[in-house]
PDB file of C-alpha atoms in Angstrom:
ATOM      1  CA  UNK P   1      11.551  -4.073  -0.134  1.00 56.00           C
ATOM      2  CA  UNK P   2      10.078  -0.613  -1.145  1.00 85.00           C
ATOM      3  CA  UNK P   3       7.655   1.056   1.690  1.00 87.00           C
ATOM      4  CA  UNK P   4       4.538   0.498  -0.133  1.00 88.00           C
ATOM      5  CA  UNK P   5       4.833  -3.058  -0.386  1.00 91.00           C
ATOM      6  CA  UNK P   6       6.389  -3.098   3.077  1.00 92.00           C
ATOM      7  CA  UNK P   7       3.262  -1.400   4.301  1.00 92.00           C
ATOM      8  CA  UNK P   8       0.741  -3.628   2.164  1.00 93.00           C
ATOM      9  CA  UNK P   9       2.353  -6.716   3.950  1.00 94.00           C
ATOM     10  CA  UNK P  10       2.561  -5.478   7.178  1.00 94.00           C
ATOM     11  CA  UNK P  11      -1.353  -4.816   7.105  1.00 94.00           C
ATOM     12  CA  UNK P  12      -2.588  -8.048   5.780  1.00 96.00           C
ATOM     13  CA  UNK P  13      -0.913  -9.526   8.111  1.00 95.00           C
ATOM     14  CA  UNK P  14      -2.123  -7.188  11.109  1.00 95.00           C
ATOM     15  CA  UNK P  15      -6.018  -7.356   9.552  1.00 95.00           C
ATOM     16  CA  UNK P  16      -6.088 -10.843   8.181  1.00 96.00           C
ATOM     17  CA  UNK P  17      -3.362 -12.474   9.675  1.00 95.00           C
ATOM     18  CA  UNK P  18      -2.494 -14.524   6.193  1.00 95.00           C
ATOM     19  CA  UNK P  19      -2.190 -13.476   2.542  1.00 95.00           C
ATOM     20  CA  UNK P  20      -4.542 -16.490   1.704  1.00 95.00           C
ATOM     21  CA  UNK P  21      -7.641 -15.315   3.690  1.00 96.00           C
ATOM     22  CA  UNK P  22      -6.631 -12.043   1.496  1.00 97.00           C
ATOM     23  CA  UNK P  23      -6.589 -12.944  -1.480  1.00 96.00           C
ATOM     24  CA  UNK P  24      -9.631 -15.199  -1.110  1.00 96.00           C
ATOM     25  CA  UNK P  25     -11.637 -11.977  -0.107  1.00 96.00           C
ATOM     26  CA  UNK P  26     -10.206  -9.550  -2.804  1.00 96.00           C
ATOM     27  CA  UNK P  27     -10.848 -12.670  -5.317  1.00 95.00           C
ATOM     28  CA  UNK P  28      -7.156 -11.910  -6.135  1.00 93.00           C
ATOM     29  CA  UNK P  29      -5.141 -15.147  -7.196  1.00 93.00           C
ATOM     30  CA  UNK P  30      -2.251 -15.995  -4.338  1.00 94.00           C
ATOM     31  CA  UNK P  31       0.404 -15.926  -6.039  1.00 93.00           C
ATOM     32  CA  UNK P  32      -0.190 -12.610  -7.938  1.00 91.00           C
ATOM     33  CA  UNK P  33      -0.211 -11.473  -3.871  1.00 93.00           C
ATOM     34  CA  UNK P  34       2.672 -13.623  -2.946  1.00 93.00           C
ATOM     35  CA  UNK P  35       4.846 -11.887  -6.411  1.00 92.00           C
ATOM     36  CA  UNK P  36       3.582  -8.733  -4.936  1.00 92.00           C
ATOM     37  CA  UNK P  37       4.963  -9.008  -1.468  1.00 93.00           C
ATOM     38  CA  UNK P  38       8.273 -10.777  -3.145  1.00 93.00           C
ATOM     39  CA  UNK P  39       8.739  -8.438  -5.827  1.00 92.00           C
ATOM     40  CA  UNK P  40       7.569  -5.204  -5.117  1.00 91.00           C
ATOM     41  CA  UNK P  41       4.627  -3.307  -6.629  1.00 88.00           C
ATOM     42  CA  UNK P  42       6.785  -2.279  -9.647  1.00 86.00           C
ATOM     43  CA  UNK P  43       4.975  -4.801 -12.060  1.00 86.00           C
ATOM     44  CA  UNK P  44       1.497  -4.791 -11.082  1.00 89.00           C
ATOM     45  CA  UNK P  45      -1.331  -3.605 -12.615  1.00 89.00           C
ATOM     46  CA  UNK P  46      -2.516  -0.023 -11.173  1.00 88.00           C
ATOM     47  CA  UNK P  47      -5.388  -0.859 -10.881  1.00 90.00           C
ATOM     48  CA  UNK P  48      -4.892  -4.145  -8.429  1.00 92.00           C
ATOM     49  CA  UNK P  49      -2.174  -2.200  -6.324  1.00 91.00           C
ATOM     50  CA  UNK P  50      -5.499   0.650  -5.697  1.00 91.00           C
ATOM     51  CA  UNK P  51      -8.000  -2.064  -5.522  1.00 94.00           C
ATOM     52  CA  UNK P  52      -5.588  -3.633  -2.802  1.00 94.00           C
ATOM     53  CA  UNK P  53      -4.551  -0.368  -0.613  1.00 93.00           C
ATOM     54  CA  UNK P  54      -8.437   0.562  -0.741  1.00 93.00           C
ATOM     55  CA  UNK P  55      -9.472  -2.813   1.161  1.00 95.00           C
ATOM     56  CA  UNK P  56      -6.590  -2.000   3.536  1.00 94.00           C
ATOM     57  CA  UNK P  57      -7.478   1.345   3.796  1.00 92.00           C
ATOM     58  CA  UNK P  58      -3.707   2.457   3.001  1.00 91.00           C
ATOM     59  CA  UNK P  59      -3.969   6.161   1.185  1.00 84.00           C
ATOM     60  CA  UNK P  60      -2.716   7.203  -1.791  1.00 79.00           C
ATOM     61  CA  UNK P  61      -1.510  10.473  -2.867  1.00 69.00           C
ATOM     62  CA  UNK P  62      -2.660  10.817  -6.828  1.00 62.00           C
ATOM     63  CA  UNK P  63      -3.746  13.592  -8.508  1.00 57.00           C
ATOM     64  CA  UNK P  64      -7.152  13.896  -6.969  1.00 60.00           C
ATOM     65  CA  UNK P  65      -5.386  13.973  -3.355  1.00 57.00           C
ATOM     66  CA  UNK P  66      -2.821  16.296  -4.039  1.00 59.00           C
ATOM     67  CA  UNK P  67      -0.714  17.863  -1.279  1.00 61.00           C
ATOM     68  CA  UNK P  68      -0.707  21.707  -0.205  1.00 64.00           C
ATOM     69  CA  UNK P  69       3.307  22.575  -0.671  1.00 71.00           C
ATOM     70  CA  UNK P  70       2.924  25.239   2.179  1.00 79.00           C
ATOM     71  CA  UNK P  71       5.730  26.667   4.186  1.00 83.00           C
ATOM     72  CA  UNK P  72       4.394  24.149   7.360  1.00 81.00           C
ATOM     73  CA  UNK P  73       4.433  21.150   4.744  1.00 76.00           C
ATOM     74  CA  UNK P  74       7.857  21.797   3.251  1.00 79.00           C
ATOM     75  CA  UNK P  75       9.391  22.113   6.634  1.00 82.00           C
ATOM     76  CA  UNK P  76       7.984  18.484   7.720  1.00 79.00           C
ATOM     77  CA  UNK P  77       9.186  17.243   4.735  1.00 77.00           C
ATOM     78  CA  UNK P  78      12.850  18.488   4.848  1.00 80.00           C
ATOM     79  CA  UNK P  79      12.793  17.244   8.396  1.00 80.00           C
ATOM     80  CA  UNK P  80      12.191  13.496   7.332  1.00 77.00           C
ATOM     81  CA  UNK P  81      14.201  13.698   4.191  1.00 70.00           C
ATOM     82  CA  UNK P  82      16.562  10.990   4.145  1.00 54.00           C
TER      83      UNK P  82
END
């Protein structure tokens, strides 16, 4: 399971202890969240998977939140490279 999706499961479950009680309050069908969690992320709309981390209040790096590449960043980086 990729992180994202690892992460997205890991905090319904921590903030509303079932993906029914989420999906009920996103107004997000069940099973689109239950292919989610299964599947991955890799076939879901954008715009779901944003709508989804926003409620969970999971970041996401796009072009509007880019990262400063310093000398500091690039040394935390290459220290958690796998």
């Amino acid at each position: 399971m990729e992180k994202l999706t690892e992460l997205i499961a890991s905090e319904i479950k921590k903030q509303y202890k079932s993906v029914r009680k989420f999906a009920l309050h996103m107004n997000i069908p069940q099973t689109t969240l239950f292919s989610i969690l299964k599947n991955g992320i890799g076939g879901t709309a954008y715009e779901t998977v944003v709508k989804i981390c926003n409620e969970l209040n999971i970041e996401l790096v796009t072009h509007a939140s880019a990262i400063k590449m310093d000398d500091n960043t690039l040394s935390i980086l290459q220290k958690y490279n796998f």
